């Protein structure tokens, strides 16, 4: 599984591209299209440093983060990416700006599979650049899963180059909040959940003791 990292994905969705795709790809016209244009346009921002503010600027890109529509609007810029990924013989899961590429291979074909992944990432990155998005190769991660608990996955953690930077091969990686490890034991997920549960239990116990005393 290869997890793609997009740099500031919610902040770089170009409004003109998004509105054009609403009409040409999704058949959204007239008053509904005007509503989306009104929702996205005329948003202003400024930067604060200590007590000093910059001038006010109007944003020509980006969708509101934390909104109900944010993930959906971000996904609407990517249908061509889905088509491209499918043409590269890769399975994929997508949610908002989170994209995971999935493919299987046998140990003897490891090198050729990695070459295919590298070439695929080059094409995906070029498509993103043409659509004013940026694939962050420094944070894009790859993890090889084995369904044989006795197999040696050491060679699958050798760094590989993507855009002159190393593709981060890891033993475990979070995907939509759930941690997957190489042997799919979910030990890292269980450990993390236990730590979080213990922390909140201590906080609750301390708060309860304070209220009783």
JSON list of C-alpha atoms in Angstrom, two decimals:
[
{"chain": "A", "resi": 1, "resn": "UNK", "atom": "CA", "xyz": [0.00, 0.00, 0.00]},
{"chain": "A", "resi": 2, "resn": "UNK", "atom": "CA", "xyz": [1.29, 3.43, -0.97]},
{"chain": "A", "resi": 3, "resn": "UNK", "atom": "CA", "xyz": [-0.23, 6.44, 0.80]},
{"chain": "A", "resi": 4, "resn": "UNK", "atom": "CA", "xyz": [-0.05, 9.65, -1.22]},
{"chain": "A", "resi": 5, "resn": "UNK", "atom": "CA", "xyz": [0.43, 12.93, 0.61]},
{"chain": "A", "resi": 6, "resn": "UNK", "atom": "CA", "xyz": [-0.89, 16.09, -1.04]},
{"chain": "A", "resi": 7, "resn": "UNK", "atom": "CA", "xyz": [0.60, 19.37, 0.11]},
{"chain": "A", "resi": 8, "resn": "UNK", "atom": "CA", "xyz": [-2.11, 21.65, 1.55]},
{"chain": "A", "resi": 9, "resn": "UNK", "atom": "CA", "xyz": [-4.72, 19.86, -0.56]},
{"chain": "A", "resi": 10, "resn": "UNK", "atom": "CA", "xyz": [-7.73, 21.73, 0.86]},
{"chain": "A", "resi": 11, "resn": "UNK", "atom": "CA", "xyz": [-5.97, 25.07, 0.36]},
{"chain": "A", "resi": 12, "resn": "UNK", "atom": "CA", "xyz": [-4.92, 24.59, -3.27]},
{"chain": "A", "resi": 13, "resn": "UNK", "atom": "CA", "xyz": [-8.19, 23.62, -4.99]},
{"chain": "A", "resi": 14, "resn": "UNK", "atom": "CA", "xyz": [-8.49, 26.25, -7.73]},
{"chain": "A", "resi": 15, "resn": "UNK", "atom": "CA", "xyz": [-12.00, 27.77, -7.75]},
{"chain": "A", "resi": 16, "resn": "UNK", "atom": "CA", "xyz": [-12.17, 28.27, -11.52]},
{"chain": "A", "resi": 17, "resn": "UNK", "atom": "CA", "xyz": [-11.12, 24.66, -12.19]},
{"chain": "A", "resi": 18, "resn": "UNK", "atom": "CA", "xyz": [-13.58, 23.35, -9.62]},
{"chain": "A", "resi": 19, "resn": "UNK", "atom": "CA", "xyz": [-16.52, 25.37, -10.99]},
{"chain": "A", "resi": 20, "resn": "UNK", "atom": "CA", "xyz": [-15.70, 24.38, -14.58]},
{"chain": "A", "resi": 21, "resn": "UNK", "atom": "CA", "xyz": [-15.72, 20.71, -13.58]},
{"chain": "A", "resi": 22, "resn": "UNK", "atom": "CA", "xyz": [-19.03, 21.12, -11.79]},
{"chain": "A", "resi": 23, "resn": "UNK", "atom": "CA", "xyz": [-20.64, 22.16, -15.08]},
{"chain": "A", "resi": 24, "resn": "UNK", "atom": "CA", "xyz": [-18.70, 19.97, -17.55]},
{"chain": "A", "resi": 25, "resn": "UNK", "atom": "CA", "xyz": [-18.34, 16.77, -15.49]},
{"chain": "A", "resi": 26, "resn": "UNK", "atom": "CA", "xyz": [-21.28, 16.78, -13.09]},
{"chain": "A", "resi": 27, "resn": "UNK", "atom": "CA", "xyz": [-23.95, 18.69, -15.02]},
{"chain": "A", "resi": 28, "resn": "UNK", "atom": "CA", "xyz": [-24.36, 21.41, -12.39]},
{"chain": "A", "resi": 29, "resn": "UNK", "atom": "CA", "xyz": [-25.70, 24.63, -13.96]},
{"chain": "A", "resi": 30, "resn": "UNK", "atom": "CA", "xyz": [-27.74, 27.78, -13.40]},
{"chain": "A", "resi": 31, "resn": "UNK", "atom": "CA", "xyz": [-28.74, 28.67, -9.83]},
{"chain": "A", "resi": 32, "resn": "UNK", "atom": "CA", "xyz": [-26.97, 25.67, -8.23]},
{"chain": "A", "resi": 33, "resn": "UNK", "atom": "CA", "xyz": [-23.69, 26.55, -9.92]},
{"chain": "A", "resi": 34, "resn": "UNK", "atom": "CA", "xyz": [-24.14, 30.18, -8.83]},
{"chain": "A", "resi": 35, "resn": "UNK", "atom": "CA", "xyz": [-24.70, 28.98, -5.26]},
{"chain": "A", "resi": 36, "resn": "UNK", "atom": "CA", "xyz": [-21.40, 27.05, -5.30]},
{"chain": "A", "resi": 37, "resn": "UNK", "atom": "CA", "xyz": [-19.64, 30.06, -6.84]},
{"chain": "A", "resi": 38, "resn": "UNK", "atom": "CA", "xyz": [-21.03, 32.28, -4.09]},
{"chain": "A", "resi": 39, "resn": "UNK", "atom": "CA", "xyz": [-20.00, 29.75, -1.44]},
{"chain": "A", "resi": 40, "resn": "UNK", "atom": "CA", "xyz": [-16.40, 29.53, -2.70]},
{"chain": "A", "resi": 41, "resn": "UNK", "atom": "CA", "xyz": [-15.75, 33.08, -3.91]},
{"chain": "A", "resi": 42, "resn": "UNK", "atom": "CA", "xyz": [-15.00, 36.33, -2.10]},
{"chain": "A", "resi": 43, "resn": "UNK", "atom": "CA", "xyz": [-13.35, 34.67, 0.90]},
{"chain": "A", "resi": 44, "resn": "UNK", "atom": "CA", "xyz": [-10.68, 36.93, 2.34]},
{"chain": "A", "resi": 45, "resn": "UNK", "atom": "CA", "xyz": [-7.78, 36.26, 4.67]},
{"chain": "A", "resi": 46, "resn": "UNK", "atom": "CA", "xyz": [-4.82, 37.94, 6.31]},
{"chain": "A", "resi": 47, "resn": "UNK", "atom": "CA", "xyz": [-1.78, 36.82, 8.28]},
{"chain": "A", "resi": 48, "resn": "UNK", "atom": "CA", "xyz": [-1.13, 37.75, 11.89]},
{"chain": "A", "resi": 49, "resn": "UNK", "atom": "CA", "xyz": [2.32, 37.88, 13.46]},
{"chain": "A", "resi": 50, "resn": "UNK", "atom": "CA", "xyz": [2.13, 38.79, 17.13]},
{"chain": "A", "resi": 51, "resn": "UNK", "atom": "CA", "xyz": [-0.05, 41.93, 17.04]},
{"chain": "A", "resi": 52, "resn": "UNK", "atom": "CA", "xyz": [0.74, 42.87, 13.44]},
{"chain": "A", "resi": 53, "resn": "UNK", "atom": "CA", "xyz": [-1.63, 42.01, 10.59]},
{"chain": "A", "resi": 54, "resn": "UNK", "atom": "CA", "xyz": [-0.92, 41.81, 6.89]},
{"chain": "A", "resi": 55, "resn": "UNK", "atom": "CA", "xyz": [-3.11, 43.39, 4.25]},
{"chain": "A", "resi": 56, "resn": "UNK", "atom": "CA", "xyz": [-6.41, 41.69, 3.41]},
{"chain": "A", "resi": 57, "resn": "UNK", "atom": "CA", "xyz": [-6.31, 39.34, 0.42]},
{"chain": "A", "resi": 58, "resn": "UNK", "atom": "CA", "xyz": [-9.05, 37.54, -1.52]},
{"chain": "A", "resi": 59, "resn": "UNK", "atom": "CA", "xyz": [-8.52, 33.82, -1.91]},
{"chain": "A", "resi": 60, "resn": "UNK", "atom": "CA", "xyz": [-8.82, 32.35, -5.42]},
{"chain": "A", "resi": 61, "resn": "UNK", "atom": "CA", "xyz": [-8.37, 28.77, -4.28]},
{"chain": "A", "resi": 62, "resn": "UNK", "atom": "CA", "xyz": [-9.09, 26.44, -1.39]},
{"chain": "A", "resi": 63, "resn": "UNK", "atom": "CA", "xyz": [-12.21, 24.97, 0.19]},
{"chain": "A", "resi": 64, "resn": "UNK", "atom": "CA", "xyz": [-13.29, 25.66, 3.80]},
{"chain": "A", "resi": 65, "resn": "UNK", "atom": "CA", "xyz": [-11.72, 23.12, 6.14]},
{"chain": "A", "resi": 66, "resn": "UNK", "atom": "CA", "xyz": [-13.85, 21.61, 8.87]},
{"chain": "A", "resi": 67, "resn": "UNK", "atom": "CA", "xyz": [-16.98, 22.11, 6.80]},
{"chain": "A", "resi": 68, "resn": "UNK", "atom": "CA", "xyz": [-19.41, 19.40, 5.74]},
{"chain": "A", "resi": 69, "resn": "UNK", "atom": "CA", "xyz": [-18.81, 20.22, 2.06]},
{"chain": "A", "resi": 70, "resn": "UNK", "atom": "CA", "xyz": [-15.00, 20.43, 2.33]},
{"chain": "A", "resi": 71, "resn": "UNK", "atom": "CA", "xyz": [-14.12, 16.75, 1.68]},
{"chain": "A", "resi": 72, "resn": "UNK", "atom": "CA", "xyz": [-16.78, 16.44, -1.04]},
{"chain": "A", "resi": 73, "resn": "UNK", "atom": "CA", "xyz": [-15.61, 19.56, -2.88]},
{"chain": "A", "resi": 74, "resn": "UNK", "atom": "CA", "xyz": [-12.00, 18.42, -2.67]},
{"chain": "A", "resi": 75, "resn": "UNK", "atom": "CA", "xyz": [-12.95, 15.03, -4.13]},
{"chain": "A", "resi": 76, "resn": "UNK", "atom": "CA", "xyz": [-14.72, 16.71, -7.06]},
{"chain": "A", "resi": 77, "resn": "UNK", "atom": "CA", "xyz": [-11.36, 17.88, -8.44]},
{"chain": "A", "resi": 78, "resn": "UNK", "atom": "CA", "xyz": [-9.98, 14.34, -8.71]},
{"chain": "A", "resi": 79, "resn": "UNK", "atom": "CA", "xyz": [-12.13, 12.13, -11.02]},
{"chain": "A", "resi": 80, "resn": "UNK", "atom": "CA", "xyz": [-9.48, 12.28, -13.75]},
{"chain": "A", "resi": 81, "resn": "UNK", "atom": "CA", "xyz": [-6.94, 11.09, -11.19]},
{"chain": "A", "resi": 82, "resn": "UNK", "atom": "CA", "xyz": [-9.13, 8.08, -10.47]},
{"chain": "A", "resi": 83, "resn": "UNK", "atom": "CA", "xyz": [-9.21, 7.25, -14.19]},
{"chain": "A", "resi": 84, "resn": "UNK", "atom": "CA", "xyz": [-5.44, 7.69, -14.45]},
{"chain": "A", "resi": 85, "resn": "UNK", "atom": "CA", "xyz": [-4.76, 5.41, -11.45]},
{"chain": "A", "resi": 86, "resn": "UNK", "atom": "CA", "xyz": [-7.06, 2.72, -12.87]},
{"chain": "A", "resi": 87, "resn": "UNK", "atom": "CA", "xyz": [-5.23, 2.88, -16.21]},
{"chain": "A", "resi": 88, "resn": "UNK", "atom": "CA", "xyz": [-1.97, 2.15, -14.35]},
{"chain": "A", "resi": 89, "resn": "UNK", "atom": "CA", "xyz": [-3.28, -1.23, -13.15]},
{"chain": "A", "resi": 90, "resn": "UNK", "atom": "CA", "xyz": [-3.41, -0.06, -9.55]},
{"chain": "A", "resi": 91, "resn": "UNK", "atom": "CA", "xyz": [-6.30, -0.45, -7.13]},
{"chain": "A", "resi": 92, "resn": "UNK", "atom": "CA", "xyz": [-7.06, 2.61, -5.02]},
{"chain": "A", "resi": 93, "resn": "UNK", "atom": "CA", "xyz": [-9.10, 3.95, -2.14]},
{"chain": "A", "resi": 94, "resn": "UNK", "atom": "CA", "xyz": [-9.84, 7.65, -1.93]},
{"chain": "A", "resi": 95, "resn": "UNK", "atom": "CA", "xyz": [-11.42, 9.96, 0.62]},
{"chain": "A", "resi": 96, "resn": "UNK", "atom": "CA", "xyz": [-11.09, 13.73, 0.25]},
{"chain": "A", "resi": 97, "resn": "UNK", "atom": "CA", "xyz": [-7.32, 14.34, 0.03]},
{"chain": "A", "resi": 98, "resn": "UNK", "atom": "CA", "xyz": [-6.34, 10.84, 1.27]},
{"chain": "A", "resi": 99, "resn": "UNK", "atom": "CA", "xyz": [-5.38, 8.50, -1.57]},
{"chain": "A", "resi": 100, "resn": "UNK", "atom": "CA", "xyz": [-4.01, 4.99, -1.10]},
{"chain": "A", "resi": 101, "resn": "UNK", "atom": "CA", "xyz": [-2.65, 2.88, -3.96]},
{"chain": "A", "resi": 102, "resn": "UNK", "atom": "CA", "xyz": [-2.97, -0.88, -3.55]},
{"chain": "A", "resi": 103, "resn": "UNK", "atom": "CA", "xyz": [-1.27, -3.63, -5.54]},
{"chain": "A", "resi": 104, "resn": "UNK", "atom": "CA", "xyz": [-0.02, -7.16, -4.89]},
{"chain": "A", "resi": 105, "resn": "UNK", "atom": "CA", "xyz": [3.13, -8.95, -6.02]},
{"chain": "A", "resi": 106, "resn": "UNK", "atom": "CA", "xyz": [5.09, -12.09, -5.31]},
{"chain": "A", "resi": 107, "resn": "UNK", "atom": "CA", "xyz": [8.59, -11.78, -3.75]},
{"chain": "A", "resi": 108, "resn": "UNK", "atom": "CA", "xyz": [10.47, -12.53, -7.02]},
{"chain": "A", "resi": 109, "resn": "UNK", "atom": "CA", "xyz": [8.75, -9.59, -8.75]},
{"chain": "A", "resi": 110, "resn": "UNK", "atom": "CA", "xyz": [9.51, -7.06, -6.01]},
{"chain": "A", "resi": 111, "resn": "UNK", "atom": "CA", "xyz": [11.96, -4.96, -8.05]},
{"chain": "A", "resi": 112, "resn": "UNK", "atom": "CA", "xyz": [9.75, -4.77, -11.13]},
{"chain": "A", "resi": 113, "resn": "UNK", "atom": "CA", "xyz": [6.75, -3.89, -8.93]},
{"chain": "A", "resi": 114, "resn": "UNK", "atom": "CA", "xyz": [8.65, -1.05, -7.31]},
{"chain": "A", "resi": 115, "resn": "UNK", "atom": "CA", "xyz": [9.69, 0.24, -10.72]},
{"chain": "A", "resi": 116, "resn": "UNK", "atom": "CA", "xyz": [6.04, 0.20, -11.79]},
{"chain": "A", "resi": 117, "resn": "UNK", "atom": "CA", "xyz": [5.07, 2.09, -8.61]},
{"chain": "A", "resi": 118, "resn": "UNK", "atom": "CA", "xyz": [7.77, 4.69, -9.18]},
{"chain": "A", "resi": 119, "resn": "UNK", "atom": "CA", "xyz": [6.71, 5.25, -12.80]},
{"chain": "A", "resi": 120, "resn": "UNK", "atom": "CA", "xyz": [3.06, 5.46, -11.73]},
{"chain": "A", "resi": 121, "resn": "UNK", "atom": "CA", "xyz": [3.85, 8.06, -9.07]},
{"chain": "A", "resi": 122, "resn": "UNK", "atom": "CA", "xyz": [5.72, 10.13, -11.64]},
{"chain": "A", "resi": 123, "resn": "UNK", "atom": "CA", "xyz": [2.64, 10.22, -13.88]},
{"chain": "A", "resi": 124, "resn": "UNK", "atom": "CA", "xyz": [0.28, 10.95, -10.97]},
{"chain": "A", "resi": 125, "resn": "UNK", "atom": "CA", "xyz": [2.55, 13.76, -9.80]},
{"chain": "A", "resi": 126, "resn": "UNK", "atom": "CA", "xyz": [2.66, 15.26, -13.31]},
{"chain": "A", "resi": 127, "resn": "UNK", "atom": "CA", "xyz": [-1.16, 15.18, -13.48]},
{"chain": "A", "resi": 128, "resn": "UNK", "atom": "CA", "xyz": [-1.41, 16.90, -10.09]},
{"chain": "A", "resi": 129, "resn": "UNK", "atom": "CA", "xyz": [1.04, 19.60, -11.13]},
{"chain": "A", "resi": 130, "resn": "UNK", "atom": "CA", "xyz": [-1.02, 20.29, -14.27]},
{"chain": "A", "resi": 131, "resn": "UNK", "atom": "CA", "xyz": [-4.10, 20.67, -12.03]},
{"chain": "A", "resi": 132, "resn": "UNK", "atom": "CA", "xyz": [-2.40, 23.01, -9.53]},
{"chain": "A", "resi": 133, "resn": "UNK", "atom": "CA", "xyz": [-2.00, 20.30, -6.89]},
{"chain": "A", "resi": 134, "resn": "UNK", "atom": "CA", "xyz": [1.27, 19.04, -5.39]},
{"chain": "A", "resi": 135, "resn": "UNK", "atom": "CA", "xyz": [2.27, 15.49, -4.50]},
{"chain": "A", "resi": 136, "resn": "UNK", "atom": "CA", "xyz": [4.56, 15.66, -1.48]},
{"chain": "A", "resi": 137, "resn": "UNK", "atom": "CA", "xyz": [7.02, 12.85, -2.23]},
{"chain": "A", "resi": 138, "resn": "UNK", "atom": "CA", "xyz": [8.82, 13.41, 1.09]},
{"chain": "A", "resi": 139, "resn": "UNK", "atom": "CA", "xyz": [5.71, 12.38, 3.04]},
{"chain": "A", "resi": 140, "resn": "UNK", "atom": "CA", "xyz": [4.38, 9.73, 0.64]},
{"chain": "A", "resi": 141, "resn": "UNK", "atom": "CA", "xyz": [4.75, 6.34, 2.34]},
{"chain": "A", "resi": 142, "resn": "UNK", "atom": "CA", "xyz": [4.94, 2.75, 1.15]},
{"chain": "A", "resi": 143, "resn": "UNK", "atom": "CA", "xyz": [4.42, -0.35, 3.29]},
{"chain": "A", "resi": 144, "resn": "UNK", "atom": "CA", "xyz": [4.58, -3.97, 2.14]},
{"chain": "A", "resi": 145, "resn": "UNK", "atom": "CA", "xyz": [2.16, -6.36, 3.81]},
{"chain": "A", "resi": 146, "resn": "UNK", "atom": "CA", "xyz": [2.84, -10.06, 4.13]},
{"chain": "A", "resi": 147, "resn": "UNK", "atom": "CA", "xyz": [0.20, -12.70, 4.71]},
{"chain": "A", "resi": 148, "resn": "UNK", "atom": "CA", "xyz": [2.94, -15.06, 5.88]},
{"chain": "A", "resi": 149, "resn": "UNK", "atom": "CA", "xyz": [4.02, -14.18, 9.42]},
{"chain": "A", "resi": 150, "resn": "UNK", "atom": "CA", "xyz": [7.37, -15.97, 8.90]},
{"chain": "A", "resi": 151, "resn": "UNK", "atom": "CA", "xyz": [8.38, -14.10, 5.77]},
{"chain": "A", "resi": 152, "resn": "UNK", "atom": "CA", "xyz": [11.32, -11.70, 5.82]},
{"chain": "A", "resi": 153, "resn": "UNK", "atom": "CA", "xyz": [10.23, -8.20, 4.84]},
{"chain": "A", "resi": 154, "resn": "UNK", "atom": "CA", "xyz": [13.63, -6.58, 5.41]},
{"chain": "A", "resi": 155, "resn": "UNK", "atom": "CA", "xyz": [14.29, -6.09, 1.70]},
{"chain": "A", "resi": 156, "resn": "UNK", "atom": "CA", "xyz": [10.95, -4.33, 1.35]},
{"chain": "A", "resi": 157, "resn": "UNK", "atom": "CA", "xyz": [12.14, -1.50, 3.58]},
{"chain": "A", "resi": 158, "resn": "UNK", "atom": "CA", "xyz": [14.99, -0.43, 1.28]},
{"chain": "A", "resi": 159, "resn": "UNK", "atom": "CA", "xyz": [14.57, 3.24, 0.32]},
{"chain": "A", "resi": 160, "resn": "UNK", "atom": "CA", "xyz": [13.46, 3.91, -3.25]},
{"chain": "A", "resi": 161, "resn": "UNK", "atom": "CA", "xyz": [13.66, 7.19, -5.10]},
{"chain": "A", "resi": 162, "resn": "UNK", "atom": "CA", "xyz": [10.62, 9.21, -6.16]},
{"chain": "A", "resi": 163, "resn": "UNK", "atom": "CA", "xyz": [11.33, 12.64, -7.66]},
{"chain": "A", "resi": 164, "resn": "UNK", "atom": "CA", "xyz": [14.90, 12.62, -6.27]},
{"chain": "A", "resi": 165, "resn": "UNK", "atom": "CA", "xyz": [13.62, 11.99, -2.75]},
{"chain": "A", "resi": 166, "resn": "UNK", "atom": "CA", "xyz": [13.27, 8.73, -0.87]},
{"chain": "A", "resi": 167, "resn": "UNK", "atom": "CA", "xyz": [9.93, 6.98, -0.83]},
{"chain": "A", "resi": 168, "resn": "UNK", "atom": "CA", "xyz": [9.38, 6.35, 2.86]},
{"chain": "A", "resi": 169, "resn": "UNK", "atom": "CA", "xyz": [9.12, 2.60, 3.34]},
{"chain": "A", "resi": 170, "resn": "UNK", "atom": "CA", "xyz": [7.74, 1.94, 6.80]},
{"chain": "A", "resi": 171, "resn": "UNK", "atom": "CA", "xyz": [6.90, -1.01, 9.06]},
{"chain": "A", "resi": 172, "resn": "UNK", "atom": "CA", "xyz": [3.50, 0.47, 9.87]},
{"chain": "A", "resi": 173, "resn": "UNK", "atom": "CA", "xyz": [1.48, 3.45, 8.73]},
{"chain": "A", "resi": 174, "resn": "UNK", "atom": "CA", "xyz": [-1.83, 5.12, 9.64]},
{"chain": "A", "resi": 175, "resn": "UNK", "atom": "CA", "xyz": [-4.57, 5.12, 7.02]},
{"chain": "A", "resi": 176, "resn": "UNK", "atom": "CA", "xyz": [-7.68, 7.18, 7.85]},
{"chain": "A", "resi": 177, "resn": "UNK", "atom": "CA", "xyz": [-6.85, 6.94, 11.55]},
{"chain": "A", "resi": 178, "resn": "UNK", "atom": "CA", "xyz": [-6.20, 3.18, 11.64]},
{"chain": "A", "resi": 179, "resn": "UNK", "atom": "CA", "xyz": [-2.64, 1.85, 11.90]},
{"chain": "A", "resi": 180, "resn": "UNK", "atom": "CA", "xyz": [-1.67, -1.01, 9.58]},
{"chain": "A", "resi": 181, "resn": "UNK", "atom": "CA", "xyz": [1.52, -3.01, 10.21]},
{"chain": "A", "resi": 182, "resn": "UNK", "atom": "CA", "xyz": [3.44, -5.23, 7.82]},
{"chain": "A", "resi": 183, "resn": "UNK", "atom": "CA", "xyz": [2.09, -8.56, 9.11]},
{"chain": "A", "resi": 184, "resn": "UNK", "atom": "CA", "xyz": [-1.43, -7.20, 9.71]},
{"chain": "A", "resi": 185, "resn": "UNK", "atom": "CA", "xyz": [-1.32, -8.12, 13.40]},
{"chain": "A", "resi": 186, "resn": "UNK", "atom": "CA", "xyz": [-2.71, -4.65, 14.27]},
{"chain": "A", "resi": 187, "resn": "UNK", "atom": "CA", "xyz": [-0.39, -4.62, 17.29]},
{"chain": "A", "resi": 188, "resn": "UNK", "atom": "CA", "xyz": [0.52, -0.95, 16.74]},
{"chain": "A", "resi": 189, "resn": "UNK", "atom": "CA", "xyz": [-3.16, 0.00, 16.52]},
{"chain": "A", "resi": 190, "resn": "UNK", "atom": "CA", "xyz": [-3.94, -1.93, 19.72]},
{"chain": "A", "resi": 191, "resn": "UNK", "atom": "CA", "xyz": [-0.97, -0.37, 21.51]},
{"chain": "A", "resi": 192, "resn": "UNK", "atom": "CA", "xyz": [-1.94, 3.15, 20.46]},
{"chain": "A", "resi": 193, "resn": "UNK", "atom": "CA", "xyz": [-5.59, 2.62, 21.43]},
{"chain": "A", "resi": 194, "resn": "UNK", "atom": "CA", "xyz": [-4.53, 1.26, 24.83]},
{"chain": "A", "resi": 195, "resn": "UNK", "atom": "CA", "xyz": [-2.30, 4.28, 25.50]},
{"chain": "A", "resi": 196, "resn": "UNK", "atom": "CA", "xyz": [-5.05, 6.72, 24.56]},
{"chain": "A", "resi": 197, "resn": "UNK", "atom": "CA", "xyz": [-7.60, 4.84, 26.65]},
{"chain": "A", "resi": 198, "resn": "UNK", "atom": "CA", "xyz": [-5.24, 4.76, 29.64]},
{"chain": "A", "resi": 199, "resn": "UNK", "atom": "CA", "xyz": [-4.59, 8.50, 29.32]},
{"chain": "A", "resi": 200, "resn": "UNK", "atom": "CA", "xyz": [-8.29, 9.40, 29.23]},
{"chain": "A", "resi": 201, "resn": "UNK", "atom": "CA", "xyz": [-9.05, 6.98, 32.08]},
{"chain": "A", "resi": 202, "resn": "UNK", "atom": "CA", "xyz": [-6.43, 8.68, 34.25]},
{"chain": "A", "resi": 203, "resn": "UNK", "atom": "CA", "xyz": [-7.79, 12.11, 33.32]},
{"chain": "A", "resi": 204, "resn": "UNK", "atom": "CA", "xyz": [-11.33, 11.02, 34.20]},
{"chain": "A", "resi": 205, "resn": "UNK", "atom": "CA", "xyz": [-10.22, 9.42, 37.46]},
{"chain": "A", "resi": 206, "resn": "UNK", "atom": "CA", "xyz": [-8.25, 12.51, 38.48]},
{"chain": "A", "resi": 207, "resn": "UNK", "atom": "CA", "xyz": [-11.22, 14.76, 37.67]},
{"chain": "A", "resi": 208, "resn": "UNK", "atom": "CA", "xyz": [-13.59, 12.52, 39.63]},
{"chain": "A", "resi": 209, "resn": "UNK", "atom": "CA", "xyz": [-11.25, 12.42, 42.64]},
{"chain": "A", "resi": 210, "resn": "UNK", "atom": "CA", "xyz": [-10.90, 16.21, 42.54]},
{"chain": "A", "resi": 211, "resn": "UNK", "atom": "CA", "xyz": [-14.67, 16.71, 42.51]},
{"chain": "A", "resi": 212, "resn": "UNK", "atom": "CA", "xyz": [-15.16, 14.31, 45.45]},
{"chain": "A", "resi": 213, "resn": "UNK", "atom": "CA", "xyz": [-12.53, 16.01, 47.59]}
]
